[in-house]
Coordinates of C-alpha atoms in Angstrom, one line a residue:
X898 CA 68.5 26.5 56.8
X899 CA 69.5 29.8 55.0
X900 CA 71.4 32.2 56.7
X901 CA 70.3 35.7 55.2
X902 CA 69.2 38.8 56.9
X903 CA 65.5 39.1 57.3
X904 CA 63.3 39.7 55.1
X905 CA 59.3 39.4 55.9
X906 CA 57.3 37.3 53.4
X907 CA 55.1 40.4 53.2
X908 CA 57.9 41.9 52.0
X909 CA 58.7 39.7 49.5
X910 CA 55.1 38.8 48.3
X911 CA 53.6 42.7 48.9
X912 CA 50.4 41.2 47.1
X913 CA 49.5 39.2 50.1
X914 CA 49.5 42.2 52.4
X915 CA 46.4 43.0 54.3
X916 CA 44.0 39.6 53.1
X917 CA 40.9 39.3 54.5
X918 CA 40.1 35.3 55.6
X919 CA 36.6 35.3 56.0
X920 CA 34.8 32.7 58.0
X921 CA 31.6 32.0 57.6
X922 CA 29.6 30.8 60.5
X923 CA 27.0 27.8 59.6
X924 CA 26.1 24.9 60.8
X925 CA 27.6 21.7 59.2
X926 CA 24.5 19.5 57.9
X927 CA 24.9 15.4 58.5
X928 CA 26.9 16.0 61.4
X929 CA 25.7 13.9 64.3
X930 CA 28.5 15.1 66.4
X931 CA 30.2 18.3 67.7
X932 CA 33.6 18.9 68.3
X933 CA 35.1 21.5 70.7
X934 CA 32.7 23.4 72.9
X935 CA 30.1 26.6 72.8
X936 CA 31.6 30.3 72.6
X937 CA 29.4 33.3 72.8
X938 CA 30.4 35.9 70.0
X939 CA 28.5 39.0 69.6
X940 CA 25.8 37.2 71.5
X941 CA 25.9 33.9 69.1
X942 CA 26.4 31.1 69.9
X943 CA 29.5 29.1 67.6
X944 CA 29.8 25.3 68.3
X945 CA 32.7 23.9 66.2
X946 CA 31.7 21.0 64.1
X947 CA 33.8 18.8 61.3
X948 CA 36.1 21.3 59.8
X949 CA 39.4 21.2 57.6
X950 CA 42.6 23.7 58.0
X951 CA 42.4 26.5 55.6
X952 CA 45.4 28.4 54.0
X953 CA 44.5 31.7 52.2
X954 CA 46.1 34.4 50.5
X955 CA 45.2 37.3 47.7
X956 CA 45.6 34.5 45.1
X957 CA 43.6 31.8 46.9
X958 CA 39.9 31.6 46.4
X959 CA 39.4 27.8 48.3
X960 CA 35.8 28.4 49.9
X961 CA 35.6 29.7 53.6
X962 CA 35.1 27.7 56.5
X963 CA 31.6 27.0 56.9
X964 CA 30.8 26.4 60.6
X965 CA 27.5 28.4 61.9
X966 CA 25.1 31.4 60.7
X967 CA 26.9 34.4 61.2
X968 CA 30.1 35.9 59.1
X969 CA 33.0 36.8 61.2
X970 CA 36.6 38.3 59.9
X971 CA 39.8 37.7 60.9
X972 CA 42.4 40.4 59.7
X973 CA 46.3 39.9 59.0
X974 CA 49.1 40.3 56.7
X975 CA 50.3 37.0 57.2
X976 CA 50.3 35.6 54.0
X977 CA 49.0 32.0 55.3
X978 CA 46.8 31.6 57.9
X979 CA 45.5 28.6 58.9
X980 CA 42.6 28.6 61.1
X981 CA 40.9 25.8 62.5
X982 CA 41.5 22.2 61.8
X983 CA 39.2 19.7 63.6
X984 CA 38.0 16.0 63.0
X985 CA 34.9 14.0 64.7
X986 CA 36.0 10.5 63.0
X987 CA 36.2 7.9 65.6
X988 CA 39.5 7.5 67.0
X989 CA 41.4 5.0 64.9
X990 CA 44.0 3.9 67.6
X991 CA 43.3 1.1 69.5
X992 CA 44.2 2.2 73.6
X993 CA 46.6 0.1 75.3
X994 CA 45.6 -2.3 77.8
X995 CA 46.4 -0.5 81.0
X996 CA 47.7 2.5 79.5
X997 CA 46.3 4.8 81.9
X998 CA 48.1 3.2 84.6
X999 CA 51.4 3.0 83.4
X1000 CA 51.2 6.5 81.5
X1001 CA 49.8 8.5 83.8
X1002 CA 50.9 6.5 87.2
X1003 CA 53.7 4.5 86.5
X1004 CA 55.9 7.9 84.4
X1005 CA 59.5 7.2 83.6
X1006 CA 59.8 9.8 86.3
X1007 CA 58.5 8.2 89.0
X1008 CA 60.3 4.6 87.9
X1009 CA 63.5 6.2 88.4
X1010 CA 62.7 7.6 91.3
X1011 CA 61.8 4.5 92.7
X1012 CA 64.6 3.0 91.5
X1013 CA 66.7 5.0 93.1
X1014 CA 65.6 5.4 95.9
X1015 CA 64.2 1.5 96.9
X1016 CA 67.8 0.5 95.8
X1017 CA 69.0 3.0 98.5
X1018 CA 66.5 1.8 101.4
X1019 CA 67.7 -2.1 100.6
X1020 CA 71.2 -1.2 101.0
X1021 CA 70.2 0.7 104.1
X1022 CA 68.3 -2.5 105.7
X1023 CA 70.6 -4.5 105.2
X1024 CA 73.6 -2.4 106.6
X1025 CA 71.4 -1.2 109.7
X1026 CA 70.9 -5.1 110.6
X1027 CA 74.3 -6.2 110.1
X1028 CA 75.4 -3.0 112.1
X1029 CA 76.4 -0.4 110.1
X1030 CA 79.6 2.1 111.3
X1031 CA 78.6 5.8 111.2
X1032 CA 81.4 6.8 109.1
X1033 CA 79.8 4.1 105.8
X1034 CA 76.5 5.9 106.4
X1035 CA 77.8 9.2 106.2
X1036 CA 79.2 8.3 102.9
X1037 CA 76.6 6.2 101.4
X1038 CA 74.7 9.9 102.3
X1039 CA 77.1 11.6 100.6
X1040 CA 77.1 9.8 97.6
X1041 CA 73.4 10.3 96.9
X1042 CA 73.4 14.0 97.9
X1043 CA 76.2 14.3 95.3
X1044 CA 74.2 12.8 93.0
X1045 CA 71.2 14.4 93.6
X1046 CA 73.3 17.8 93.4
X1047 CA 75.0 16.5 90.1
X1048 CA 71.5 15.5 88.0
X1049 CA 71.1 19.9 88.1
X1050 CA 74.3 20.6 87.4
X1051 CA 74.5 22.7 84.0
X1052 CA 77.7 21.1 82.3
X1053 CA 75.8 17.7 83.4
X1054 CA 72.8 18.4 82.0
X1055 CA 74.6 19.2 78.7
X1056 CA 76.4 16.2 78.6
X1057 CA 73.1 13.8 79.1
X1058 CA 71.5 15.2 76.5
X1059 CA 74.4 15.5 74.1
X1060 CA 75.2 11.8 75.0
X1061 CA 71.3 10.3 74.3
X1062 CA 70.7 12.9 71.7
X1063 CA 73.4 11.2 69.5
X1064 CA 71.5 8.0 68.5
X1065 CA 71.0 8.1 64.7
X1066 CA 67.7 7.9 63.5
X1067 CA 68.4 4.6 62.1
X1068 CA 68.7 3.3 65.3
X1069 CA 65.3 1.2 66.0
X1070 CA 62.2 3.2 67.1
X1071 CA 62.3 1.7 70.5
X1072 CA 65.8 2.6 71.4
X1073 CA 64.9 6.2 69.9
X1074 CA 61.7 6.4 72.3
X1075 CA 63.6 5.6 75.4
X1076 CA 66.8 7.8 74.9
X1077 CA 64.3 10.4 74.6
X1078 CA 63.2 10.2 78.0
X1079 CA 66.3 11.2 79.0
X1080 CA 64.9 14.4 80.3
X1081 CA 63.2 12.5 83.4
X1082 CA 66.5 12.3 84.8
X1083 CA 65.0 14.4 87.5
X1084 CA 63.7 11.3 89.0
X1085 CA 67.0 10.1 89.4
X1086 CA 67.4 13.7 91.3
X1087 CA 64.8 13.6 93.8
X1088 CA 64.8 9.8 94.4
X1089 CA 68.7 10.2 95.6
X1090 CA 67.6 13.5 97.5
X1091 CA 65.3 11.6 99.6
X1092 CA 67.1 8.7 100.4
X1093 CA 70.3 10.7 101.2
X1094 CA 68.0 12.1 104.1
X1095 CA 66.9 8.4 105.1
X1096 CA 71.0 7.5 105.3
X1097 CA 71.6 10.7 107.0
X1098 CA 69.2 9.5 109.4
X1099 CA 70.6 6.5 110.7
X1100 CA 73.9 8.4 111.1
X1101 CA 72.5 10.8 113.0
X1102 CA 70.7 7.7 114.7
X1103 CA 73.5 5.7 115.2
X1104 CA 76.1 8.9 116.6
X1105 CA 73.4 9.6 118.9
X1106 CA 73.1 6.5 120.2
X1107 CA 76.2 5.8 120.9
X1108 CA 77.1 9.9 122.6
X1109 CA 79.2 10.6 125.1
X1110 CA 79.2 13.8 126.4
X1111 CA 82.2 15.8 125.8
X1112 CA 82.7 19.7 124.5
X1113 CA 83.7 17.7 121.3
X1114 CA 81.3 15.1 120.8
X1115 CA 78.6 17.9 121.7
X1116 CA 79.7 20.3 119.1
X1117 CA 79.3 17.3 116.6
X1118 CA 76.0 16.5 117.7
X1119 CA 75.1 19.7 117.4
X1120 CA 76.0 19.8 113.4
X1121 CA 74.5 16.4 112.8
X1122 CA 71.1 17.7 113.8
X1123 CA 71.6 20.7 112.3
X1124 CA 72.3 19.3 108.8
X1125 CA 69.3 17.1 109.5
X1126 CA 66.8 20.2 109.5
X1127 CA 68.2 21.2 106.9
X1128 CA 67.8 18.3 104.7
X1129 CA 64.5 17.9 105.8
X1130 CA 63.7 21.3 104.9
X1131 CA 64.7 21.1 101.4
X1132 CA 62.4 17.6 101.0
X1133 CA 59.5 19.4 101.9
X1134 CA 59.1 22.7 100.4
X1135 CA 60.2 20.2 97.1
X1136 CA 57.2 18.7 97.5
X1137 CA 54.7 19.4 94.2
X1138 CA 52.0 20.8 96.1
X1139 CA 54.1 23.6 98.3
X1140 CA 56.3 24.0 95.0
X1141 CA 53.6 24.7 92.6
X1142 CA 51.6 27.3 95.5
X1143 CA 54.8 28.8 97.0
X1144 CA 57.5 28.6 93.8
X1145 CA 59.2 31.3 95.5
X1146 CA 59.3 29.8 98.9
X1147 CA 60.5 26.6 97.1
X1148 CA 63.5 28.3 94.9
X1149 CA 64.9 30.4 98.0
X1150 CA 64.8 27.3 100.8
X1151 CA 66.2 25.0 97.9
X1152 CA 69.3 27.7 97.1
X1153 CA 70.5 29.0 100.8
X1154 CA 69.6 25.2 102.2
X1155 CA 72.3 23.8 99.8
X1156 CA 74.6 26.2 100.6
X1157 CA 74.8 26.0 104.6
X1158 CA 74.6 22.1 104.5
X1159 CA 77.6 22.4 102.2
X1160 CA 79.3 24.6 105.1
X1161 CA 77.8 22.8 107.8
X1162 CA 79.1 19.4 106.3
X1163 CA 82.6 20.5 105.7
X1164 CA 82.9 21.4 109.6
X1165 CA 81.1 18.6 110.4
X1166 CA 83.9 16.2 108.5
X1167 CA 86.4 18.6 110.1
X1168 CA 85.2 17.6 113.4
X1169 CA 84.7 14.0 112.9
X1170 CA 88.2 14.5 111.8
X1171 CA 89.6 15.7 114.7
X1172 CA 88.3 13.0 116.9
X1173 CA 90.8 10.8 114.9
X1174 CA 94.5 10.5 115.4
X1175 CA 95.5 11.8 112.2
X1176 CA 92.7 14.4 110.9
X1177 CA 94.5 14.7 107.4
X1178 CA 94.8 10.9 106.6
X1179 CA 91.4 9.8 108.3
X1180 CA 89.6 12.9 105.4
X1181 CA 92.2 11.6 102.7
X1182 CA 90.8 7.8 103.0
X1183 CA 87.0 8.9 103.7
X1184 CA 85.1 8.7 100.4
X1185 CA 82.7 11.5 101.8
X1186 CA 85.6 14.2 101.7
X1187 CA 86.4 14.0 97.8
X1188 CA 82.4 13.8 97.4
X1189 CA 81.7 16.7 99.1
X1190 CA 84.9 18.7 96.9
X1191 CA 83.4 17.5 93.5
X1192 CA 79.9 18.4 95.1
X1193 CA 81.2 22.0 96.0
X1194 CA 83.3 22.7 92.9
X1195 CA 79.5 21.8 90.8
X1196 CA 77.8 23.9 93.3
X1197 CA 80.3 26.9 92.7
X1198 CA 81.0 26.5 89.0
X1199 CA 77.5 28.5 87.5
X1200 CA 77.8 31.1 90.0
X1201 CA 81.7 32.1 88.9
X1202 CA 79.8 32.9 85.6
X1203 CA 77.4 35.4 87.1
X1204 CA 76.9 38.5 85.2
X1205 CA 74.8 41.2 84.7
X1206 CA 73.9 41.5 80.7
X1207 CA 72.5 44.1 78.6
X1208 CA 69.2 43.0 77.2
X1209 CA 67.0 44.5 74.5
X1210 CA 63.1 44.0 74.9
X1211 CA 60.7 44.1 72.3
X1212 CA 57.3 44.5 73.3
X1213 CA 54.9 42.4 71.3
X1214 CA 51.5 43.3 73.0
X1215 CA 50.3 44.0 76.4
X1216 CA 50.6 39.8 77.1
X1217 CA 53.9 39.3 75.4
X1218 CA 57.8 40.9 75.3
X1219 CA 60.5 39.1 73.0
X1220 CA 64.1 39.6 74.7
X1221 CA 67.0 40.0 72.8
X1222 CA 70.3 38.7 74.2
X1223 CA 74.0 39.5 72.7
X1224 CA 75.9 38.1 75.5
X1225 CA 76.5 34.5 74.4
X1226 CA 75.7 32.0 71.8
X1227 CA 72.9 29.1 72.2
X1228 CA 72.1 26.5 69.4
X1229 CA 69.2 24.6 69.1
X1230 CA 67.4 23.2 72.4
X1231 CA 69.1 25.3 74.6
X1232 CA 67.8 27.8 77.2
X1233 CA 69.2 30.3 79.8
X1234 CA 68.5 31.4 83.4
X1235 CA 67.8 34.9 84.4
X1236 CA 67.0 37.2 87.0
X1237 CA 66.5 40.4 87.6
X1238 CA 68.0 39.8 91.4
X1239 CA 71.2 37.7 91.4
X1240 CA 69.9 35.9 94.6
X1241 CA 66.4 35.2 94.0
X1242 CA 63.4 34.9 91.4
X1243 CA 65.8 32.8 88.8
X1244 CA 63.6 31.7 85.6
X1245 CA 64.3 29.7 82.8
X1246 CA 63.5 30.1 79.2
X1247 CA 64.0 28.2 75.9
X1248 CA 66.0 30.6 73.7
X1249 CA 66.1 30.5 69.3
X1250 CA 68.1 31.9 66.9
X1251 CA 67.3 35.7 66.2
X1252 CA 69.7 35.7 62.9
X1253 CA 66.3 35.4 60.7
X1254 CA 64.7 38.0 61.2
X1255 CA 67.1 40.6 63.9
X1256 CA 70.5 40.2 63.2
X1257 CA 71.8 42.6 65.2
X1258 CA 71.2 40.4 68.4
X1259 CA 72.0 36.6 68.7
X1260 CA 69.4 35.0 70.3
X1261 CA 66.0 35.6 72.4
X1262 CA 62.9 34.5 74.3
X1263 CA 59.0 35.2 74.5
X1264 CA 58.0 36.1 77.9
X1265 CA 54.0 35.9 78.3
X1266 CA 52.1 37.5 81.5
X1267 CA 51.6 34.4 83.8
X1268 CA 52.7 35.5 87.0
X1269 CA 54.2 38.0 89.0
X1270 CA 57.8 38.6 87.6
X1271 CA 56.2 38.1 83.9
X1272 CA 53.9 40.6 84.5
X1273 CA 56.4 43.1 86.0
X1274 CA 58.9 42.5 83.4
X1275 CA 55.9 43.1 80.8
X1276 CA 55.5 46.6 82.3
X1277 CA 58.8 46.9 83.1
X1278 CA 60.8 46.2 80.4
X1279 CA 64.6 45.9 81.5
X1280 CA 67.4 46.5 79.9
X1281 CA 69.6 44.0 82.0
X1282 CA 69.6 41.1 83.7
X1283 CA 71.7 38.9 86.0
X1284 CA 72.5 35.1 84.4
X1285 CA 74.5 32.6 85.7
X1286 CA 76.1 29.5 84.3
X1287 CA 75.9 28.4 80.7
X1288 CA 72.7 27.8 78.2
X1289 CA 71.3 24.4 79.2
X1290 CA 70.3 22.3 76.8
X1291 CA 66.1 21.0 77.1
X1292 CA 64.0 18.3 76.1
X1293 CA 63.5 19.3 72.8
X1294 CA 67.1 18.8 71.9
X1295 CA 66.9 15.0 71.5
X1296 CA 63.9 15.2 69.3
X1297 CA 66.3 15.4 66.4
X1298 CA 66.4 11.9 66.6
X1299 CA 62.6 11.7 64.7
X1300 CA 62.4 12.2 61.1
X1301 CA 59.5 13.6 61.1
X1302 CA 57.5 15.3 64.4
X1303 CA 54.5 17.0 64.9
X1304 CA 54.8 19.9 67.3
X1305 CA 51.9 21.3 69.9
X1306 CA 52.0 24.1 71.6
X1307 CA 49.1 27.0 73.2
X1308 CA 50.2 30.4 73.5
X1309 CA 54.1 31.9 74.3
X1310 CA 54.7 28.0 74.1
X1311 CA 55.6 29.0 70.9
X1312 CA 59.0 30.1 71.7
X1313 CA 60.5 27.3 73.0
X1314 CA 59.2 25.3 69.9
X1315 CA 61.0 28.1 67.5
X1316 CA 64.0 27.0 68.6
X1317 CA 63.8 24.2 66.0
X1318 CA 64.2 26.7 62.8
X1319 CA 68.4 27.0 64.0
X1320 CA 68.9 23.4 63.5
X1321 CA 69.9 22.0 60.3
X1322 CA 69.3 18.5 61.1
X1323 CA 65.9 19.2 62.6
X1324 CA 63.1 17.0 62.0
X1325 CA 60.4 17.6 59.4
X1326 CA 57.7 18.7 61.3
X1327 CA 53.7 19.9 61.7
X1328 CA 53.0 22.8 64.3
X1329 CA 49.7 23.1 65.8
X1330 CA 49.7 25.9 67.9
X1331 CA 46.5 27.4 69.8
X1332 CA 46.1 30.9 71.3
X1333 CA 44.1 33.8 71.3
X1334 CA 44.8 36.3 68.8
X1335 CA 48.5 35.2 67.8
X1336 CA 49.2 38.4 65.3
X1337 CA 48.1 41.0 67.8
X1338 CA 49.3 39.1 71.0
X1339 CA 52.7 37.7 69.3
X1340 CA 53.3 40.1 65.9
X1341 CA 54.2 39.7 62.7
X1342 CA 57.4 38.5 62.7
X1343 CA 56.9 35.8 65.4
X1344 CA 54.4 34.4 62.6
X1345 CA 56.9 34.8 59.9
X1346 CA 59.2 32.3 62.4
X1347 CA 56.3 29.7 63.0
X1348 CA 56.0 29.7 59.3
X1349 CA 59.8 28.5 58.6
X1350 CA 59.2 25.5 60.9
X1351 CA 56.1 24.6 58.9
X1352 CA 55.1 26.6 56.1
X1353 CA 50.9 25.5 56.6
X1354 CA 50.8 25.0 59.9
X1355 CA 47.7 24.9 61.6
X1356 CA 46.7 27.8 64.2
X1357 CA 44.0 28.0 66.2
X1358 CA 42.8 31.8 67.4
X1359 CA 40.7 31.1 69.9
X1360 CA 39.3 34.4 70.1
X1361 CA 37.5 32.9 67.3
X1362 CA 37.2 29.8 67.5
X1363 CA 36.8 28.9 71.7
X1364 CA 39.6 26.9 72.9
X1365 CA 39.4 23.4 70.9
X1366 CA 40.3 19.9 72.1
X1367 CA 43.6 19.3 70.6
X1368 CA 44.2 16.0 70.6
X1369 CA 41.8 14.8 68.0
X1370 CA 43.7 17.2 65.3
X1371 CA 47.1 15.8 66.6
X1372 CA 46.2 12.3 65.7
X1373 CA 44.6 13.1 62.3
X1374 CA 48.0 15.0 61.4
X1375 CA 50.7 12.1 63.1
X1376 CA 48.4 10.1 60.9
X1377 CA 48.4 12.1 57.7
X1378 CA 52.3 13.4 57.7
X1379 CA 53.3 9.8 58.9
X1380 CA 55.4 11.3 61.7
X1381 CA 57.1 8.9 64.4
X1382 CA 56.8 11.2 67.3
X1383 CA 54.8 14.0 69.1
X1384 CA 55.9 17.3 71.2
X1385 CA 54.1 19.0 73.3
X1386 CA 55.2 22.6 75.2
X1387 CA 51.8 23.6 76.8
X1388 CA 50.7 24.8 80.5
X1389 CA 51.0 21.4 82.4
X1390 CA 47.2 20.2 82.0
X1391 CA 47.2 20.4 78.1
X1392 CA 50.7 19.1 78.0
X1393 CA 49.6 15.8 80.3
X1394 CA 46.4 15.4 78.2
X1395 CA 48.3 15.4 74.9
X1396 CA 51.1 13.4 75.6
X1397 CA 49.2 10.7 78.1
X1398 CA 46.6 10.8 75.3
X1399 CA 49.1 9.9 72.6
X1400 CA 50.7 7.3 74.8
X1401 CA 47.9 5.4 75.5
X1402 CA 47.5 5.1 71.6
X1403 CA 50.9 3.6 71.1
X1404 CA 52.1 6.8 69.6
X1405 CA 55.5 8.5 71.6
X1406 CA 54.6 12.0 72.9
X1407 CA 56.8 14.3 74.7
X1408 CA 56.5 17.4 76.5
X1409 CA 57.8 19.1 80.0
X1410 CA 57.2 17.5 82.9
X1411 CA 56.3 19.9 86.0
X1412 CA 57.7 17.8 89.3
X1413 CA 61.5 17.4 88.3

């Protein structure tokens, strides 16, 4: 991709300024079925029916969209605009047999988390029968806490995805299509979390058992339980429900639970130690103790990069701000984590290169108004923010691997997908994107981006045209750009229902999963 300051297409083709595409509202004769679904508009009533995208400019005199009785208009300077793209052929994909079961039931996610943690409550059987000693189950629980602590450690996460992002596209389709699962790894993550707390169990079963009271041995007890409530703790506030309703909740038990049953653990070897006859050789020769200093070295590592940066916010409407950071570099796929607290309300955004279009910053990220801390950071633009470890790379990273891609997205979705116009081995790609009035809600210049990852691409304003079913246009497009793959950056619903409905069709799909 060029590297040259930015200069706006209406800029360079002044002409185009200002067009006027003009859709004409009709309804489509012949056409036995409707797509999409009713929108009231100035009191009429548009239903959607077979339609084709539509690129326009001042030079461009293809006939309007033709899709019920009234004339609307759709302003912008945006040299192409594509509008609407829909399709009511029968679906030409034959669905797998059992698809829906082992796409929407049987996820890579959940495989690996049962995986790991069946393999873990085998082992555990079979130890508890033969009579396991307390020391092996504290470290077999060691093992898998450091582990699941390990699967969300930045420099980690990074090395995954630089490892399976390295297959060549010649590699065969079906190697490609697993190495990008990669980013389900957080099975792995919560399928050792859980069973750490079932081996913890039995040695907090088994010490008890076998207790004899002392000021010692009572003092021990005491920290076995205690790192029990702890674990326990963190498994259930993780669980998708209470995450989802009390995200908060969730982030703050997660952090400050970690952290004590790191403390709590240390004394606890400490004291196990001290029961022995030698404390330092009876730690050197327990597999627990160098666990838990690798464990506590990953825990401390992001948090020795903490820093409070300078940021510069551009507001793109009341729904949207753009944030500039100068603090760093990031290449493609990557994202940061910021705060505006250094101990609480942490979020994560996908981050693209600003040297297009404002190269006096390096990169940013769209923020849209979707919750509390959005909305406040909306109203409130800052001018710094707390950030901690390095840019982590995402699950859009090892979609270089494709050729060609088509790329979904609804609403400030669209930033994470303009991360792809850095990379210079990037796929050729399709973008369908869908939200309400993109130039007024987004601006300008985040069009002018969307355009240099596909220079037609196909966006739906749903303040004109309702909010359209998706996945019809997706496979029309896989099929007409002959692309190998599909991503999808979406609210969780749409992303499940594009990628599960791609699946199901043979076709590999990818998007964000919600319950890592």
């Amino acid at each position: 991709m060029e590297d040259k300051p930015y200069t706006s297409p209406v800029e360079e083709k002044p002409e185009s300024a200002g067009i006027t595409v003009t859709i004409e509202t009709t309804t489509t004769p012949n056409s036995g079925k409707k797509f999409g679904h009713t929108r009231q508009n100035d009191s009429v009533s548009s239903t959607f029916s077979q339609a084709s995208a539509i690129s326009t400019s001042s030079t461009n005199s293809e006939k309007p969209l033709i899709v019920n009785e009234k004339r609307l208009t759709y302003q912008s300077t945006c040299p192409t605009i594509v509008d609407l793209e829909a399709q009511t052929e029968e679906d030409e994909y034959k669905q797998k047999p059992l698809g829906r079961v082992r796409y929407t039931i049987l996820t890579i996610y959940r495989r690996l988390f049962t995986v790991a943690f069946m393999g873990n409550a085998i082992a555990f059987i079979i130890m508890m029968i033969k009579g396991a000693h307390p020391m092996d189950l504290v470290n077999a629980a060691a093992v898998n806490i450091a582990v699941c602590g390990l699967c969300r450690q930045p420099l980690v996460i990074n090395a995954l995805f630089l490892i399976f992002g390295s297959i060549p596209r010649s590699a065969p389709i079906r190697i490609r299509r697993l190495a990008c699962k990669i980013f389900h790894f957080g099975g792995v993550h919560s399928g050792t979390g859980v069973a750490s707390v079932v081996w913890y169990i039995g040695f907090a079963a088994v010490f008890t058992y076998n207790y004899t009271p002392s000021v010692i041995n009572t003092t021990v007890l005491t920290f076995v339980w205690a790192v029990l409530g702890f674990l326990l703790s963190i498994v259930i506030v993780a669980y998708p429900t209470f995450r989802m309703r009390l995200h908060d909740y969730f982030e703050l038990t997660h952090r400050f639970a970690n952290w004590i049953i790191l403390v709590l653990f240390w004394i606890l070897l400490i004291l196990l130690g001290k029961q022995q006859a030698d404390l330092g050789n009876f730690l050197l020769h327990l597999p627990a103790f160098w666990i838990i200093i690798v464990l506590t070295l990953a825990t401390i590592h992001p948090w020795l990069l903490l820093r409070k940066i300078p940021v510069k916010p551009e507001a793109l409407s009341p729904h949207a701000i753009r944030l500039h950071f100068s603090h760093t570099e990031v290449v493609f796929g990557q994202g940061i984590s910021v705060a505006k607290h250094p101990l609480k309300d942490w979020h994560s955004f996908a981050c693209f290169t600003d040297k297009f279009d404002t190269p006096d910053t390096k990169f940013s990220c769209i923020v849209s108004k979707v919750g509390d801390w959005t909305k406040s950071t909306i109203n409130d633009q800052p001018t710094h923010l707390w950030k901690r470890g390095v840019p982590t790379y995402g699950f859009g990273y090892v979609l270089r691997m494709f050729p060609k891609i088509i790329v979904v997205t609804t609403g400030s979705g669209i930033g994470p997908c303009l991360s792809f116009i850095e990379d210079a081995n990037r796929p050729d790609m399709r973008v369908i994107w869908q939200t309400k009035s993109p130039l007024k809600t987004y601006g300008q210049r985040t069009l002018d981006l969307v355009h240099r990852m596909d220079n037609n691409p196909v966006i739906l304003d749903t303040s004109i045209t309702g909010r359209v079913d998706m996945l019809p246009i997706v496979l029309r497009l896989f099929k007409e750009f002959n692309a190998e793959a599909v991503c999808c950056i979406s609210n969780p619903m749409m992303t499940k229902k594009i990628v599960h409905g791609c699946e199901m069709r043979g076709i590999p799909a990818y998007g964000p999963i919600f319950d890592s």
